[in-house]
Amino acid sequence: MGTLDQYRDREHWSYSALNQYLNICSLQYFFDRIAKLPKAFTPVSLSFGSAFHRATEWVHLTRKEGRIPNPKECGDLFADIWGRQLEEDKGIRFDEGQDAETCRMQGMDMVSAYVKQLDPTERVLAVNEAFAVPLVDSTGYVLEKPLVGEIDFLVESDGVTVCDMKSSGRRWPKDQAEKSMQATSYLYAYKHLHGVDASFRFDVVTKAKHPVVEKHTTRRNADHFHRMVELVKVIERMIAAGHFLPNEQGFYCSGCPHQAACKAWHRESARVSVRMAA
């Protein structure tokens, strides 16, 4: 089995790319992935999420070896990782009321809270399992670009569960996991690789003064997979036609690092550049 970097060497689809085009902003997709514009800044949510995932990755690797680490130990680990993240990511833009220190304290509390509620009877099967699988529609037609990604961790508890870590600014709505394309795409990949129907679980830790840990489990079937591939086919046609539009009321708009390019989009020269690059 290859690594994620190896799988990314060829043209491919990922959940993040599909979600960016479909749900975040198709124009941001263009700026990031086609025009490859330099980012004016690094959103703090991106840097914080990277540090959070690196800390919880170590937690699950430790669990895989048969030990649940000490919560304080994990909080201290986040602090160390966050310090390195600040050095790696240049031009981090913090949200109002935030700075590096408040993020450090918040992350330490979140990782500690997550470790405190871990089930000692749950067995971790794998951590960071990369995949590259073909996208096949209901007629058997195989799309040119495969689906590539990496599963955070797998657990065994009443069958196999594919798990993904999330840090969130709020508690999730009850139906968010049911609507998630990430759950669909990752379960599609797992089914293709192993021939086994698994469940999917989001482990969500809120960025609150007192972090709350939520676990949202969902399942998918063949019809969900066929629907996802049809969506990918439509997205491919839209991209080929140069359909990239700003989502000016989107949740991510205020933190987008391409705001200057977006403001110029409606001018004829900007739109011509978009069409030519596509």
XYZ file of C-alpha atoms in Angstrom:
278
model
C 0.000 0.000 0.000
C 1.361 3.413 -0.991
C 1.596 6.640 0.972
C -0.646 9.661 0.609
C 2.169 11.656 -1.014
C 2.706 8.895 -3.567
C -0.999 8.768 -4.410
C -1.077 12.543 -4.847
C 1.573 12.386 -7.583
C -1.077 11.900 -10.265
C -4.246 13.847 -11.053
C -6.906 12.837 -8.561
C -10.002 13.810 -6.622
C -10.053 14.221 -2.857
C -12.905 14.850 -0.473
C -11.455 18.266 0.360
C -11.362 19.276 -3.319
C -14.925 18.092 -3.944
C -16.174 19.783 -0.793
C -14.364 23.016 -1.647
C -15.940 23.193 -5.098
C -19.416 22.037 -4.097
C -19.946 23.418 -0.597
C -17.364 26.096 0.196
C -16.712 28.200 -2.909
C -16.055 27.145 -6.491
C -14.100 30.357 -7.130
C -11.863 29.603 -4.145
C -11.348 26.151 -5.704
C -10.157 27.868 -8.881
C -7.793 30.225 -7.061
C -6.313 27.382 -4.970
C -6.158 24.428 -7.330
C -6.090 25.776 -10.895
C -4.628 29.292 -10.802
C -2.567 28.299 -7.734
C -2.549 31.855 -6.410
C -0.307 32.547 -3.407
C -2.306 32.882 -0.201
C -2.353 36.335 1.378
C -2.336 34.733 4.844
C -2.821 31.419 6.624
C -6.228 31.107 8.348
C -5.790 30.241 12.014
C -8.369 27.466 11.644
C -6.041 25.694 9.199
C -2.985 25.953 11.450
C -4.931 25.015 14.580
C -6.574 22.054 12.850
C -3.188 20.773 11.671
C -1.757 20.910 15.192
C -4.866 19.280 16.663
C -4.679 16.420 14.150
C -0.984 15.859 14.762
C -1.576 15.630 18.509
C -4.537 13.255 18.225
C -2.621 11.175 15.671
C -0.076 10.443 18.391
C -2.910 9.611 20.786
C -4.270 6.956 18.420
C -0.834 5.536 17.607
C -0.326 5.126 21.359
C -3.734 3.457 21.675
C -2.831 1.090 18.843
C 0.136 -0.027 20.943
C -2.270 -0.859 23.796
C -2.022 2.213 26.024
C -4.236 5.240 26.567
C -1.920 8.178 27.283
C -2.289 10.541 30.204
C -4.503 13.583 29.421
C -1.934 16.063 30.743
C 0.764 14.381 28.682
C -1.378 14.874 25.588
C -2.128 18.495 26.424
C 1.592 19.197 26.783
C 2.190 17.471 23.453
C -0.267 19.827 21.756
C 1.585 22.806 23.232
C 4.854 21.549 21.718
C 3.246 20.857 18.337
C 1.524 24.252 18.324
C 4.869 25.950 18.883
C 6.281 24.169 15.822
C 3.144 24.990 13.830
C 3.640 28.692 14.507
C 7.138 28.428 13.038
C 6.016 26.419 9.984
C 2.993 28.530 9.004
C 3.821 32.074 8.042
C 1.351 34.924 8.267
C -1.264 33.253 10.462
C -4.361 35.441 10.733
C -6.059 35.050 14.123
C -9.757 35.591 14.659
C -10.972 38.444 16.829
C -10.151 37.817 20.477
C -7.578 35.139 19.607
C -3.809 35.002 19.683
C -1.166 32.299 19.765
C -1.444 31.848 23.528
C -5.239 31.535 23.664
C -5.036 28.945 20.864
C -2.352 27.034 22.781
C -4.460 26.872 25.937
C -7.582 25.980 23.982
C -5.852 23.165 22.122
C -4.361 21.723 25.306
C -7.807 21.633 26.915
C -9.408 20.073 23.836
C -6.881 17.258 23.467
C -7.010 16.515 27.199
C -10.822 16.442 27.157
C -10.794 14.044 24.213
C -8.391 11.621 25.884
C -10.399 11.593 29.119
C -13.452 10.117 27.380
C -11.686 7.414 25.327
C -13.108 3.893 25.610
C -10.348 1.560 26.896
C -12.131 -1.457 25.369
C -12.083 -0.023 21.833
C -9.282 -1.456 19.705
C -7.451 0.769 17.211
C -6.714 -1.215 14.042
C -4.848 1.363 11.962
C -3.824 5.006 11.929
C -3.407 7.203 8.830
C -4.443 4.592 6.258
C -3.963 6.162 2.819
C -6.090 5.123 -0.155
C -6.374 5.619 -3.913
C -9.430 3.993 -5.476
C -11.192 4.330 -8.852
C -14.476 6.192 -9.039
C -16.987 3.884 -10.715
C -20.573 4.846 -11.542
C -23.654 2.609 -11.444
C -23.086 1.448 -15.056
C -19.496 0.390 -14.411
C -17.937 3.430 -16.099
C -14.608 4.354 -14.469
C -13.746 8.035 -14.175
C -10.278 9.130 -15.268
C -9.221 10.507 -11.900
C -9.217 8.282 -8.789
C -10.332 9.223 -5.285
C -7.392 9.773 -2.942
C -7.356 10.382 0.791
C -6.238 9.222 4.210
C -8.342 7.737 7.015
C -7.454 9.180 10.423
C -7.925 5.891 12.263
C -9.868 2.623 12.221
C -11.391 0.961 15.278
C -13.030 -2.365 15.960
C -16.217 -2.160 17.997
C -19.201 -4.163 16.759
C -17.509 -4.291 13.375
C -15.067 -1.895 11.743
C -15.578 1.858 12.116
C -13.791 4.425 9.976
C -13.058 7.454 12.174
C -12.198 11.086 11.522
C -11.117 13.745 14.008
C -12.715 17.187 13.920
C -12.199 20.380 15.890
C -15.264 22.585 15.664
C -16.302 26.054 16.725
C -19.753 24.770 17.664
C -21.653 21.597 18.412
C -22.759 19.724 15.316
C -26.411 19.573 14.190
C -27.843 16.090 14.575
C -28.045 15.471 10.828
C -24.611 16.791 9.831
C -22.971 13.368 9.764
C -25.846 11.959 7.688
C -25.278 14.634 5.026
C -21.489 14.495 5.004
C -19.759 13.771 1.691
C -16.633 12.876 3.639
C -18.379 9.933 5.277
C -19.655 8.813 1.868
C -16.294 9.106 0.116
C -14.289 7.406 2.869
C -16.747 4.526 3.248
C -16.750 4.172 -0.540
C -12.947 3.879 -0.456
C -12.951 1.410 2.440
C -15.556 -0.775 0.735
C -13.562 -0.754 -2.494
C -10.313 -1.663 -0.734
C -11.569 -4.281 1.703
C -14.942 -5.431 0.353
C -16.455 -4.771 3.782
C -19.317 -2.498 4.829
C -18.127 -0.311 7.682
C -19.668 2.474 9.718
C -18.235 5.991 9.902
C -17.710 8.070 13.028
C -16.803 11.699 13.481
C -15.045 12.407 16.784
C -15.766 16.119 17.266
C -14.211 18.320 19.958
C -15.655 21.817 20.335
C -13.545 24.945 20.739
C -15.292 26.053 23.894
C -14.134 27.248 27.307
C -15.078 23.771 28.490
C -14.605 21.536 25.401
C -17.360 19.082 24.589
C -16.577 15.755 22.914
C -19.230 14.420 20.543
C -19.287 11.238 18.488
C -21.502 11.085 15.415
C -21.863 7.717 13.697
C -23.407 7.158 10.283
C -23.595 4.526 7.532
C -23.839 4.479 3.747
C -25.050 2.072 1.046
C -24.446 1.525 -2.674
C -27.013 4.138 -3.664
C -25.126 6.812 -1.690
C -21.938 5.809 -3.505
C -23.597 6.029 -6.932
C -24.962 9.469 -6.064
C -21.493 10.673 -5.047
C -19.920 9.530 -8.325
C -22.672 11.283 -10.300
C -21.897 14.478 -8.382
C -18.225 14.120 -9.296
C -19.146 13.714 -12.980
C -21.237 16.910 -12.880
C -18.445 18.817 -11.094
C -15.981 17.710 -13.776
C -18.265 19.056 -16.511
C -18.717 22.353 -14.652
C -14.973 22.790 -14.219
C -14.348 21.990 -17.890
C -16.887 24.690 -18.787
C -15.134 27.251 -16.536
C -17.971 27.567 -14.031
C -16.394 29.201 -10.977
C -18.565 31.518 -8.883
C -17.981 33.389 -5.615
C -19.948 32.265 -2.578
C -20.156 35.638 -0.869
C -22.481 34.537 1.917
C -20.560 31.386 2.728
C -19.351 30.542 6.207
C -15.706 30.514 5.062
C -15.762 33.804 3.157
C -14.350 36.046 5.909
C -11.377 33.722 6.408
C -10.572 33.204 2.732
C -6.962 34.133 1.814
C -8.011 35.100 -1.748
C -10.281 38.039 -0.900
C -8.465 40.539 -3.143
C -8.699 38.256 -6.182
C -12.334 37.564 -5.397
C -13.195 41.282 -5.267
C -11.734 41.671 -8.769
C -13.542 38.645 -10.195
C -16.475 40.531 -11.746
C -14.224 42.714 -13.896
C -13.921 41.504 -17.477
C -10.148 41.044 -17.358
C -10.460 38.860 -14.256
C -13.181 36.711 -15.811
C -11.133 36.272 -19.000
C -8.191 35.112 -16.881
C -10.402 32.572 -15.127
C -11.674 31.194 -18.442
C -8.175 30.943 -19.916
C -6.739 29.192 -16.862
C -9.614 26.691 -16.823
